[in-house]
mmCIF file of C-alpha atoms in Angstrom:
data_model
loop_
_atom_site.group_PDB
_atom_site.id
_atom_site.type_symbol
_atom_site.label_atom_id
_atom_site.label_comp_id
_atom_site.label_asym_id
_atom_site.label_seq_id
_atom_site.Cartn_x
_atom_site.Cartn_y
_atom_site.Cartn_z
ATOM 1 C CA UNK A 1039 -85.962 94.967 -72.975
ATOM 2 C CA UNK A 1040 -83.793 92.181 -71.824
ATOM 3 C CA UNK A 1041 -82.497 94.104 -68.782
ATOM 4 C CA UNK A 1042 -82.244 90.517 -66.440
ATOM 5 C CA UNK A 1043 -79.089 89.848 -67.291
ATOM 6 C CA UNK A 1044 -77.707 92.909 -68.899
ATOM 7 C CA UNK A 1045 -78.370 95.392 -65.620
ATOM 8 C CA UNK A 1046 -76.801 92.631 -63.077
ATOM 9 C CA UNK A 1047 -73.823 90.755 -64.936
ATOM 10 C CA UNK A 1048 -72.724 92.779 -67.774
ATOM 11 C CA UNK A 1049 -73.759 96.808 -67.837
ATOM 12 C CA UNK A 1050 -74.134 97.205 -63.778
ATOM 13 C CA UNK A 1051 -70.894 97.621 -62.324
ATOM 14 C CA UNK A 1052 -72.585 97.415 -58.493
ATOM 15 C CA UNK A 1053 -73.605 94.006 -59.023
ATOM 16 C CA UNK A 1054 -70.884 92.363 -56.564
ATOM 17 C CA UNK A 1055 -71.332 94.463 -54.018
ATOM 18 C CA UNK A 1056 -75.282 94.399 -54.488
ATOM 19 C CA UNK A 1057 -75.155 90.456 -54.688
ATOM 20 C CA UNK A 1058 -72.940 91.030 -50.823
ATOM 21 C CA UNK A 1059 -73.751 94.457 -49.275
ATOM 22 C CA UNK A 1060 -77.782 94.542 -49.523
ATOM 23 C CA UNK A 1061 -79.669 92.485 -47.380
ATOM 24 C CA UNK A 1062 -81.965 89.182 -49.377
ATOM 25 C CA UNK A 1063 -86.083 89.171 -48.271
ATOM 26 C CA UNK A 1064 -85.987 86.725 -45.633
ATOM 27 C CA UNK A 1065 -87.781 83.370 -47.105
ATOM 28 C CA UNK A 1066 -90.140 81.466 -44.793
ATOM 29 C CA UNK A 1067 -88.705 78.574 -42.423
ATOM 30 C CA UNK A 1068 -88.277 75.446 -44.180
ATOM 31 C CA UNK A 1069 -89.853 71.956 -43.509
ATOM 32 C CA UNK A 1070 -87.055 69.543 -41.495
ATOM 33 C CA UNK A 1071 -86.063 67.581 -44.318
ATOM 34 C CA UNK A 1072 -83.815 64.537 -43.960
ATOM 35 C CA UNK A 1073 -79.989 64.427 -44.075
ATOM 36 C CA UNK A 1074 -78.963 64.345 -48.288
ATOM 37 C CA UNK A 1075 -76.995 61.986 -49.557
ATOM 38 C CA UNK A 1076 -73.198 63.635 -50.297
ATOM 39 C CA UNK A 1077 -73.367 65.897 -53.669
ATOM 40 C CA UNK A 1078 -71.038 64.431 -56.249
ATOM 41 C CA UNK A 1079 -67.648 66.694 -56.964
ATOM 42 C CA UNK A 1080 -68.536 69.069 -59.586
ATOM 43 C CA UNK A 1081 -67.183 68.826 -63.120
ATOM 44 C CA UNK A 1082 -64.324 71.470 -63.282
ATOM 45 C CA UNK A 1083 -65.351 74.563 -65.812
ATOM 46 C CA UNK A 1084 -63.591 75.222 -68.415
ATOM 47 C CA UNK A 1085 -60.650 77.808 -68.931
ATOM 48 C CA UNK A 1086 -62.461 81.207 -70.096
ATOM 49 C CA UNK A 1087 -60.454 83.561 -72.640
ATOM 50 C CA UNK A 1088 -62.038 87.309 -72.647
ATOM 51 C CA UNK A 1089 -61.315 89.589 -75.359
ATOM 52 C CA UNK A 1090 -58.695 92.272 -74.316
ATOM 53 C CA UNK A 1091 -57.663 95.154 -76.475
ATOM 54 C CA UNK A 1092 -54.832 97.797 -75.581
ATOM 55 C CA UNK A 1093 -54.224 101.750 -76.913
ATOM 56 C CA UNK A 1094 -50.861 102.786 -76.872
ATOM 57 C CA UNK A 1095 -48.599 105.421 -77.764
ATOM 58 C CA UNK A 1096 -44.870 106.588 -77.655
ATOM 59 C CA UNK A 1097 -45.410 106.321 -73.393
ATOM 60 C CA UNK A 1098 -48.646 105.493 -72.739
ATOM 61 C CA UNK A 1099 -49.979 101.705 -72.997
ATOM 62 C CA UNK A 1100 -53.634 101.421 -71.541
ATOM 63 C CA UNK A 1101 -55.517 97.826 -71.606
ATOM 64 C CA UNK A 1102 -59.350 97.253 -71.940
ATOM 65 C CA UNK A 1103 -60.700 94.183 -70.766
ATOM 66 C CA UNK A 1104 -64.507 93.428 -70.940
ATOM 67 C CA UNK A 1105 -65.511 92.181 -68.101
ATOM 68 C CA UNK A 1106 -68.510 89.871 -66.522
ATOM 69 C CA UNK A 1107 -69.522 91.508 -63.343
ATOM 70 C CA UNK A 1108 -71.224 88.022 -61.445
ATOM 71 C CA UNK A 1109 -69.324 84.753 -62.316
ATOM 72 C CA UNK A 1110 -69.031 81.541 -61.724
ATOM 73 C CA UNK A 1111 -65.808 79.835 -60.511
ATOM 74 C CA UNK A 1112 -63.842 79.079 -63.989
ATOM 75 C CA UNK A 1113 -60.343 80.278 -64.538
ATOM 76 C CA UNK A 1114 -60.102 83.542 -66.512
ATOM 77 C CA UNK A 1115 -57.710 85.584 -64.670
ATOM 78 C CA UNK A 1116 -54.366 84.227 -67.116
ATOM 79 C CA UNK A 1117 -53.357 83.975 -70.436
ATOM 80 C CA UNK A 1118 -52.568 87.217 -71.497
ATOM 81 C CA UNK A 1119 -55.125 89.422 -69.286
ATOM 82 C CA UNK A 1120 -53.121 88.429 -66.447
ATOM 83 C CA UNK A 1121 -49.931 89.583 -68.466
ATOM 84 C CA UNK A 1122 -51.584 92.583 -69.197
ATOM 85 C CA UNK A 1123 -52.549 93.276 -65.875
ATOM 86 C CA UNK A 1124 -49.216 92.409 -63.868
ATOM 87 C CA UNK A 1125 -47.597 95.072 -66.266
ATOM 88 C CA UNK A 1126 -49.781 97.701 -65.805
ATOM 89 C CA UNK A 1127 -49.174 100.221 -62.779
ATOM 90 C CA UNK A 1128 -52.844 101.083 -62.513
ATOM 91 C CA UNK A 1129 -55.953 99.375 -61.920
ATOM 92 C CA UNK A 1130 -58.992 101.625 -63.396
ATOM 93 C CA UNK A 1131 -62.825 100.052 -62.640
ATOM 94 C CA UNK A 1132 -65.904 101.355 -63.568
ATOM 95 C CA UNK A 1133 -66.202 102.157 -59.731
ATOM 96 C CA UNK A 1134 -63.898 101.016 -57.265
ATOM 97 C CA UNK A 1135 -64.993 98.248 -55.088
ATOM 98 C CA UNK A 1136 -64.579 98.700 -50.962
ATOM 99 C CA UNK A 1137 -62.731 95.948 -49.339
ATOM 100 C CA UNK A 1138 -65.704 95.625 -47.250
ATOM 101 C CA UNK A 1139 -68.842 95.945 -49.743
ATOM 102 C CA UNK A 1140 -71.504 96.241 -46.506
ATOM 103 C CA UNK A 1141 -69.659 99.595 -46.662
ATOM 104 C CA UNK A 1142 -71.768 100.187 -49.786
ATOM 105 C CA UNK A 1143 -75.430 99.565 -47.777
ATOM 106 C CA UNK A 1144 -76.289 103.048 -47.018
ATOM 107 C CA UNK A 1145 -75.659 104.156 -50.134
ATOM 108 C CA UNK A 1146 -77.526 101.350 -52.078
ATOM 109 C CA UNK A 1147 -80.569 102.065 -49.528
ATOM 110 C CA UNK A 1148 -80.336 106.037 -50.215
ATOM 111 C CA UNK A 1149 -81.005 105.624 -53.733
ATOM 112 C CA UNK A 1150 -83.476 102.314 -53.145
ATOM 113 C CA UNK A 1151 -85.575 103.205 -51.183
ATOM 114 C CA UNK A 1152 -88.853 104.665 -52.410
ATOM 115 C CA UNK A 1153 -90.320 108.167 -52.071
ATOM 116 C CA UNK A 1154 -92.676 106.876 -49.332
ATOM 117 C CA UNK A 1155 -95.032 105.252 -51.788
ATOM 118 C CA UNK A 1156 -95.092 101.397 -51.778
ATOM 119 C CA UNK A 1157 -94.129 98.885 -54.128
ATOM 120 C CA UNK A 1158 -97.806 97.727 -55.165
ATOM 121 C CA UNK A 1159 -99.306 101.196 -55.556
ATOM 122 C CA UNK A 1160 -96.790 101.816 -58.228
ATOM 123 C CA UNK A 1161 -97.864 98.523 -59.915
ATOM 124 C CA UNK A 1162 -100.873 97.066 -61.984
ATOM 125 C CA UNK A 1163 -102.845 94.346 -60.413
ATOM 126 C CA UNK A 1164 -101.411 92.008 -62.994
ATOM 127 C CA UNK A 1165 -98.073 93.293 -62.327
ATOM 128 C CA UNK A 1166 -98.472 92.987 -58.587
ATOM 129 C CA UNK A 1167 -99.498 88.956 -59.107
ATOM 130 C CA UNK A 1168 -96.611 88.364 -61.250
ATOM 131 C CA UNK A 1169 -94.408 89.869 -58.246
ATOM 132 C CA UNK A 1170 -96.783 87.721 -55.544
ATOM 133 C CA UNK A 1171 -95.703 84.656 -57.392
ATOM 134 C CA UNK A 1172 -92.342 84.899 -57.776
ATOM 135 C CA UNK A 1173 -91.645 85.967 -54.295
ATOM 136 C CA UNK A 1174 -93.449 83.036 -53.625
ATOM 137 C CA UNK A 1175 -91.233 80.816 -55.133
ATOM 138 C CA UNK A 1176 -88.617 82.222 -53.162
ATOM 139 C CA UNK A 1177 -90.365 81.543 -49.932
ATOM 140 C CA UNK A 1178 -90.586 85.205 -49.226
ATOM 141 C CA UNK A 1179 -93.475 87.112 -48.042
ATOM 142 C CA UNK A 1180 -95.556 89.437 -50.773
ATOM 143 C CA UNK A 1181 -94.530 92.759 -48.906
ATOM 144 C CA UNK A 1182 -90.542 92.032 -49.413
ATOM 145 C CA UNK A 1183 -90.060 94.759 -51.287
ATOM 146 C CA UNK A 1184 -92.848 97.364 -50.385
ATOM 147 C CA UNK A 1185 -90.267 100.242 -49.584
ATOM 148 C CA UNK A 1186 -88.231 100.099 -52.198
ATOM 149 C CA UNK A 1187 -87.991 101.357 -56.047
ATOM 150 C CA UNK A 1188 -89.034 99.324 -59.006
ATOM 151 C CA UNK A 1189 -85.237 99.414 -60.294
ATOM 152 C CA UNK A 1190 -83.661 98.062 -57.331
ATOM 153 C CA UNK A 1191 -86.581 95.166 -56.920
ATOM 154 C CA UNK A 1192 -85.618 94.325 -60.849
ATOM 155 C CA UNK A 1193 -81.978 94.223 -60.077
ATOM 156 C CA UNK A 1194 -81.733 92.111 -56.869
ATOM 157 C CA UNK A 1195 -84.386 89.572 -58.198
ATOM 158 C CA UNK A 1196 -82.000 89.022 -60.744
ATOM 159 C CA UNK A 1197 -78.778 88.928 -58.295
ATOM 160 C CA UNK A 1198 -80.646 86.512 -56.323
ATOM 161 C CA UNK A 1199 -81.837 84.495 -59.765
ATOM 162 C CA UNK A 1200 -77.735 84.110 -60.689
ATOM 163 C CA UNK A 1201 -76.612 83.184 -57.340
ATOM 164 C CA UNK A 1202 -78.464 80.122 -57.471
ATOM 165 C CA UNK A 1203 -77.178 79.146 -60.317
ATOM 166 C CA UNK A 1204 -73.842 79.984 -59.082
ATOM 167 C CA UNK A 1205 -73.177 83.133 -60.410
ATOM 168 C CA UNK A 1206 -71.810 85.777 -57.813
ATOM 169 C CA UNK A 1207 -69.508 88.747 -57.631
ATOM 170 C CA UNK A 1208 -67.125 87.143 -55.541
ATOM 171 C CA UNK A 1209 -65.729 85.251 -58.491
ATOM 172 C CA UNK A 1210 -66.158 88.743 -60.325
ATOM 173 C CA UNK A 1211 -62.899 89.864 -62.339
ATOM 174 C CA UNK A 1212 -63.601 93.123 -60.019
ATOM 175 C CA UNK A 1213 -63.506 91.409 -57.158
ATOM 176 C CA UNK A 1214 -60.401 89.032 -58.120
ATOM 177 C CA UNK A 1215 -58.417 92.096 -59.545
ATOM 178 C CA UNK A 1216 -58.979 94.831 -56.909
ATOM 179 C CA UNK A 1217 -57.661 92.013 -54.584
ATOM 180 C CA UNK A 1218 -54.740 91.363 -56.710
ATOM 181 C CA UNK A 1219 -53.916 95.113 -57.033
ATOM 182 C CA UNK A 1220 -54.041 95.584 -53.311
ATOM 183 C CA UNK A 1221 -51.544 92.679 -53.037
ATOM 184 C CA UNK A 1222 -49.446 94.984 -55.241
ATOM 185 C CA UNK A 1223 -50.156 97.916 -53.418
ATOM 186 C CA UNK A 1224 -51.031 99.077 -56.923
ATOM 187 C CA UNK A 1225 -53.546 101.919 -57.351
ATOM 188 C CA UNK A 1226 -57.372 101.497 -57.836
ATOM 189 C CA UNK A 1227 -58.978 104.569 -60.281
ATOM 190 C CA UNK A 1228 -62.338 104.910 -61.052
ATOM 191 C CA UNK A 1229 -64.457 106.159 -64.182
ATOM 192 C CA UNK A 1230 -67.692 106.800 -62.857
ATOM 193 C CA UNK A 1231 -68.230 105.582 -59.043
ATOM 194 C CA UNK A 1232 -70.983 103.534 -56.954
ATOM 195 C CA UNK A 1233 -72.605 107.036 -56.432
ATOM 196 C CA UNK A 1234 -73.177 107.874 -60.472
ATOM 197 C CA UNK A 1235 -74.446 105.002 -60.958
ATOM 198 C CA UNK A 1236 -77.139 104.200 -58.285
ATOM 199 C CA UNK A 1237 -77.779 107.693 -59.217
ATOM 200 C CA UNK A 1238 -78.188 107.020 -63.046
ATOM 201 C CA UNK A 1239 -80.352 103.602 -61.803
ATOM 202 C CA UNK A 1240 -82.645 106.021 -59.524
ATOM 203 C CA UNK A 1241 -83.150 108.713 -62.630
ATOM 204 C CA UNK A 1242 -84.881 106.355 -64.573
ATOM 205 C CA UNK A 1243 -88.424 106.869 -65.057
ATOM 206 C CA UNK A 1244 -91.092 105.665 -63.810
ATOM 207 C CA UNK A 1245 -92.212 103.886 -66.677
ATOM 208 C CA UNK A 1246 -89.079 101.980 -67.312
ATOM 209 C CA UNK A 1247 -87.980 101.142 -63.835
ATOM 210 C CA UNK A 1248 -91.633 99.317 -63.828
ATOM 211 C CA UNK A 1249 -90.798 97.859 -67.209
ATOM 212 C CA UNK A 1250 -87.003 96.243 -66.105
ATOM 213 C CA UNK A 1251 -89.393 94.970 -63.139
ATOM 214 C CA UNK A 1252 -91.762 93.077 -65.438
ATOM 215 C CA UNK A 1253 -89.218 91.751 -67.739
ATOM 216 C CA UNK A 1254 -87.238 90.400 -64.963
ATOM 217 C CA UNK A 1255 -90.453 88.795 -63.349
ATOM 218 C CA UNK A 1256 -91.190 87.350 -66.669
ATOM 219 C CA UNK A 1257 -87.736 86.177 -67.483
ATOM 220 C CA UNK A 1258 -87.260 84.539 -63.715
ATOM 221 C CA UNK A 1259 -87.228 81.020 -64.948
ATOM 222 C CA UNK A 1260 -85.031 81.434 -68.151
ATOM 223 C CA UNK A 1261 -82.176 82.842 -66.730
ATOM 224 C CA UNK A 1262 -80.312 80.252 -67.487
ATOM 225 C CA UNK A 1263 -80.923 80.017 -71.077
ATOM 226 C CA UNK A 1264 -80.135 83.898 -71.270
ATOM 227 C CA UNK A 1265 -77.251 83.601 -69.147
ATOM 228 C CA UNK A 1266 -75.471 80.812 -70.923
ATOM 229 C CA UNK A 1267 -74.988 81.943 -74.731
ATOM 230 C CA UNK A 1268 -73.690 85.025 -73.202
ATOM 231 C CA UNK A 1269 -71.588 83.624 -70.686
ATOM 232 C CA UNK A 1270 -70.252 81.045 -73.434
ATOM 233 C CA UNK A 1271 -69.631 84.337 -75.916
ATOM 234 C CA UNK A 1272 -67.586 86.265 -73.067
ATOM 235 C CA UNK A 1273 -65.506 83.156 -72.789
ATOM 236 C CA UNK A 1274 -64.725 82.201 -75.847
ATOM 237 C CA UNK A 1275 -63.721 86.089 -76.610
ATOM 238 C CA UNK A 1276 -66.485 86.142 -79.284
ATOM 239 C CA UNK A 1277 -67.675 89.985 -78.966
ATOM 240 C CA UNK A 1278 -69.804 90.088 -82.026
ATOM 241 C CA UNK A 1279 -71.645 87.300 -80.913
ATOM 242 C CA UNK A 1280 -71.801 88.930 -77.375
ATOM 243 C CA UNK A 1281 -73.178 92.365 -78.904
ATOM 244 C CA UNK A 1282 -75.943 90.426 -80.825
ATOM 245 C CA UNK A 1283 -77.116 88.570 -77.811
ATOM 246 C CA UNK A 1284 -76.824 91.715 -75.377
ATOM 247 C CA UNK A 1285 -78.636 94.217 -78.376
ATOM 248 C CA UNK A 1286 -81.321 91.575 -79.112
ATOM 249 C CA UNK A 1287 -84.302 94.028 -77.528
ATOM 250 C CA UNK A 1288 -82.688 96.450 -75.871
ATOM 251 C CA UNK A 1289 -84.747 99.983 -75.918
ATOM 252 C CA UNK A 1290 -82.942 102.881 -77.705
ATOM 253 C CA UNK A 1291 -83.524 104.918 -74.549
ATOM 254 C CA UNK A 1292 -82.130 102.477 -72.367
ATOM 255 C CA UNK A 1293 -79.295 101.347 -74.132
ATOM 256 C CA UNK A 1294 -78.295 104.961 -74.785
ATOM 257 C CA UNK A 1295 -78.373 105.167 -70.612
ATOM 258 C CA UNK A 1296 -76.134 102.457 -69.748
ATOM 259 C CA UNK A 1297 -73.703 102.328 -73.163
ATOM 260 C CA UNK A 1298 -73.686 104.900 -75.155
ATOM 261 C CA UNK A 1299 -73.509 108.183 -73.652
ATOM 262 C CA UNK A 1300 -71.121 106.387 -71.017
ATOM 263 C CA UNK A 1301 -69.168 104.919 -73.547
ATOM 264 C CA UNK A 1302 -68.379 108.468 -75.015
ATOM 265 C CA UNK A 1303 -67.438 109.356 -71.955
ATOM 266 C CA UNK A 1304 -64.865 106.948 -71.095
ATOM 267 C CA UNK A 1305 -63.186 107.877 -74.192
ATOM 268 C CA UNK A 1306 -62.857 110.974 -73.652
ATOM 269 C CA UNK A 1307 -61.195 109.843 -69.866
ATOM 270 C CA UNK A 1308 -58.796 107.444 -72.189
ATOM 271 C CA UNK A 1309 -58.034 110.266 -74.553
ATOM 272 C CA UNK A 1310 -57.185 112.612 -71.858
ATOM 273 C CA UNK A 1311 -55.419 109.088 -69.649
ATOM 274 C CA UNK A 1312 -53.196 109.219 -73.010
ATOM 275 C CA UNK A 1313 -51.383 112.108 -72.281
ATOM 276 C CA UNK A 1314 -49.729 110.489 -69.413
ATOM 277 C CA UNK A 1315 -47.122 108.089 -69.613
ATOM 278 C CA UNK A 1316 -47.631 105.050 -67.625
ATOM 279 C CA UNK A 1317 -49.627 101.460 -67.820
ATOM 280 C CA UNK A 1318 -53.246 101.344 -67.340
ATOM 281 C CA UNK A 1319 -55.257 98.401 -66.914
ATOM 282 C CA UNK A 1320 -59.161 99.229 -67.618
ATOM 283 C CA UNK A 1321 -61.672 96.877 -66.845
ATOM 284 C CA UNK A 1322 -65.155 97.709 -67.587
ATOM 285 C CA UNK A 1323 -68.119 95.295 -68.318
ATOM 286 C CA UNK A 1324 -68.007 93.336 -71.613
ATOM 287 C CA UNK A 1325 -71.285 95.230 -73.062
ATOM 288 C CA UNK A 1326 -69.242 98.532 -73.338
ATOM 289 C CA UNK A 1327 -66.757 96.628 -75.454
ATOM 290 C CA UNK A 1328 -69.307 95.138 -78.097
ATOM 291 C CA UNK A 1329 -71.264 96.776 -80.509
ATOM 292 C CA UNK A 1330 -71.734 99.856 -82.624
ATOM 293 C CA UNK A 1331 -71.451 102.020 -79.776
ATOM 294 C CA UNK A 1332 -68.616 100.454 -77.850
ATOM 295 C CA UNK A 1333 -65.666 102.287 -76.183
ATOM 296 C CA UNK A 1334 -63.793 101.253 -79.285
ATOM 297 C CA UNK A 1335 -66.025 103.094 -81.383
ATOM 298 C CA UNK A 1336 -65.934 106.045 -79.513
ATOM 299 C CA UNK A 1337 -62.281 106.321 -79.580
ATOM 300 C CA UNK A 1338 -61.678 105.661 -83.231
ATOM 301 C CA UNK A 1339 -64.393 108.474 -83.427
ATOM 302 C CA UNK A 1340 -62.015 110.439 -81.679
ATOM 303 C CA UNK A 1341 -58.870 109.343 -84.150
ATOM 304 C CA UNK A 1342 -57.454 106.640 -81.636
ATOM 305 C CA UNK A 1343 -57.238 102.981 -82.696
ATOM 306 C CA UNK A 1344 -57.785 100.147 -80.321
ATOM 307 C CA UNK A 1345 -55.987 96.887 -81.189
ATOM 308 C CA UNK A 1346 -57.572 93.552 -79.708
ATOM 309 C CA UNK A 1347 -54.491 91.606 -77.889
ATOM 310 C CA UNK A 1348 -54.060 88.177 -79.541
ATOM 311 C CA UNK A 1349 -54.853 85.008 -77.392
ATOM 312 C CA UNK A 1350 -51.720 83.238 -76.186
ATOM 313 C CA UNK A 1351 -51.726 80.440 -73.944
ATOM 314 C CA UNK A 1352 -49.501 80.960 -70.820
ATOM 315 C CA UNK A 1353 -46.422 77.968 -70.584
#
């Protein structure tokens, strides 16, 4: 179940405000160290071009773009997304993002926190060494995450795993875009908000919440390896190559969860978006846009034909 990278950067819309709104375990006080010598200028990333499709009728034009909920800091946001975008008169996110995200913190620890059991009892001896070391190599103590629910440990392990390699919401397309539609004054719609979601999170059973733990323990040290090849497929617009990598042991259960069923769904929101005119811009993560089960597949299920927009470099 390779839920590291799939729950935080490309199927969990909450990520960015997880990665800002919900507190880190406080590590232990480092040793004085002496002053380092000054970092050398980073090499500049290179320009990222995400697959966009668009639905349209006589009045209606709506955009999908796939995006990658935690990012680093390369360009993405032109080409012809931004086009796309600066025509549309509607912004439309999986959930809407709060201009302040430690808005979100109540919520997050309402669905978090555990049913007064701890952590460890719900864990394995085995399991609960695999979680002593790598809060260890954190520099936090063992009992960081006593009070809260297997699913949330799994997820903010993994936040914390991409921020040091510098992956964070903040360079999220949701974060860049809701900031760029408020500049517009341009309405922000949801699909689903923060509240389904946690929600949907907190339903999962017992036995899988404890399972996306373990797999993100036992992943902790090859995130970058799994986060590269995907990160590299997102950019380059590749989406076949994106589903592979995303589908490559991914439960049936699961991936029904977090894709499928939603998927159907947000066709269904398109289908019934259709019959008004306007110019939508949807942005949901890039998983929902890849594979069998995609949003596209759901809508030519439905009769309606989604056409990918070609690349063309801005002047």
């Amino acid at each position: 179940m390779k839920t590291l990278l799939l729950a935080a950067a490309l199927a969990f819309a909450p990520a960015p405000a997880l990665a800002q709104a919900t507190p880190a375990p406080a590590p232990a006080a480092p040793a004085p160290a002496a002053t380092p010598a000054p970092a050398a200028p980073a090499p500049a990333l290179p320009d990222a071009d995400p697959a966009l499709w668009v639905v349209r009728d006589a009045d209606t034009t709506i955009y999908l773009f796939g995006t990658f909920h935690l990012l680093d800091g390369r360009p993405w946001f032109n080409d012809e997304v931004k086009a796309a975008f600066d025509a549309s008169n509607e912004l439309v996110m999986e959930a809407a993002l709060p201009e302040d995200l430690a808005s979100l913190q109540p919520m997050v620890m309402r669905y978090a926190a555990s049913d007064g059991r701890t952590l460890s009892s719900r864990l394995n001896a085995e399991q609960n060494a695999a979680l002593a070391r790598v809060l260890s190599g954190m520099g936090a103590p063992p009992a960081a995450f006593e009070s809260y629910d297997p699913w949330f440990v799994s997820t903010t392990l993994a936040l914390l795993a991409a921020q040091r390699l510098g992956i964070q919401g903040s360079n999220g397309p949701e974060t860049v875009m809701s900031a760029a539609a408020r500049a517009r004054n341009l309405p922000i719609g949801e699909l689903e908000g923060f509240e389904f979601q946690f929600r949907m999170l907190d339903s999962l059973s017992e036995a899988m919440q404890v399972e996306m733990l373990m797999e993100t323990l036992e992943k902790n040290d090859e995130l970058d390896g799994m986060l590269a090849p995907m990160l590299a497929a997102w950019s380059a617009g590749d989406v076949d190559r994106l589903a592979r990598l995303m589908n490559e042991g991914i439960e049936a259960p699961l991936y029904r969860i977090m894709f499928t069923d939603r998927n159907a769904t947000w066709a269904g929101w398109i289908q019934q978006r259709m019959a008004r005119p306007g110019t939508v811009f949807v942005a949901v993560g890039a998983g929902h846009l890849a594979g069998d089960h995609s949003v596209q597949a759901a809508l030519r299920a439905r009769g309606i034909a989604a056409e990918r927009v070609p690349h063309v470099e801005a002047e």
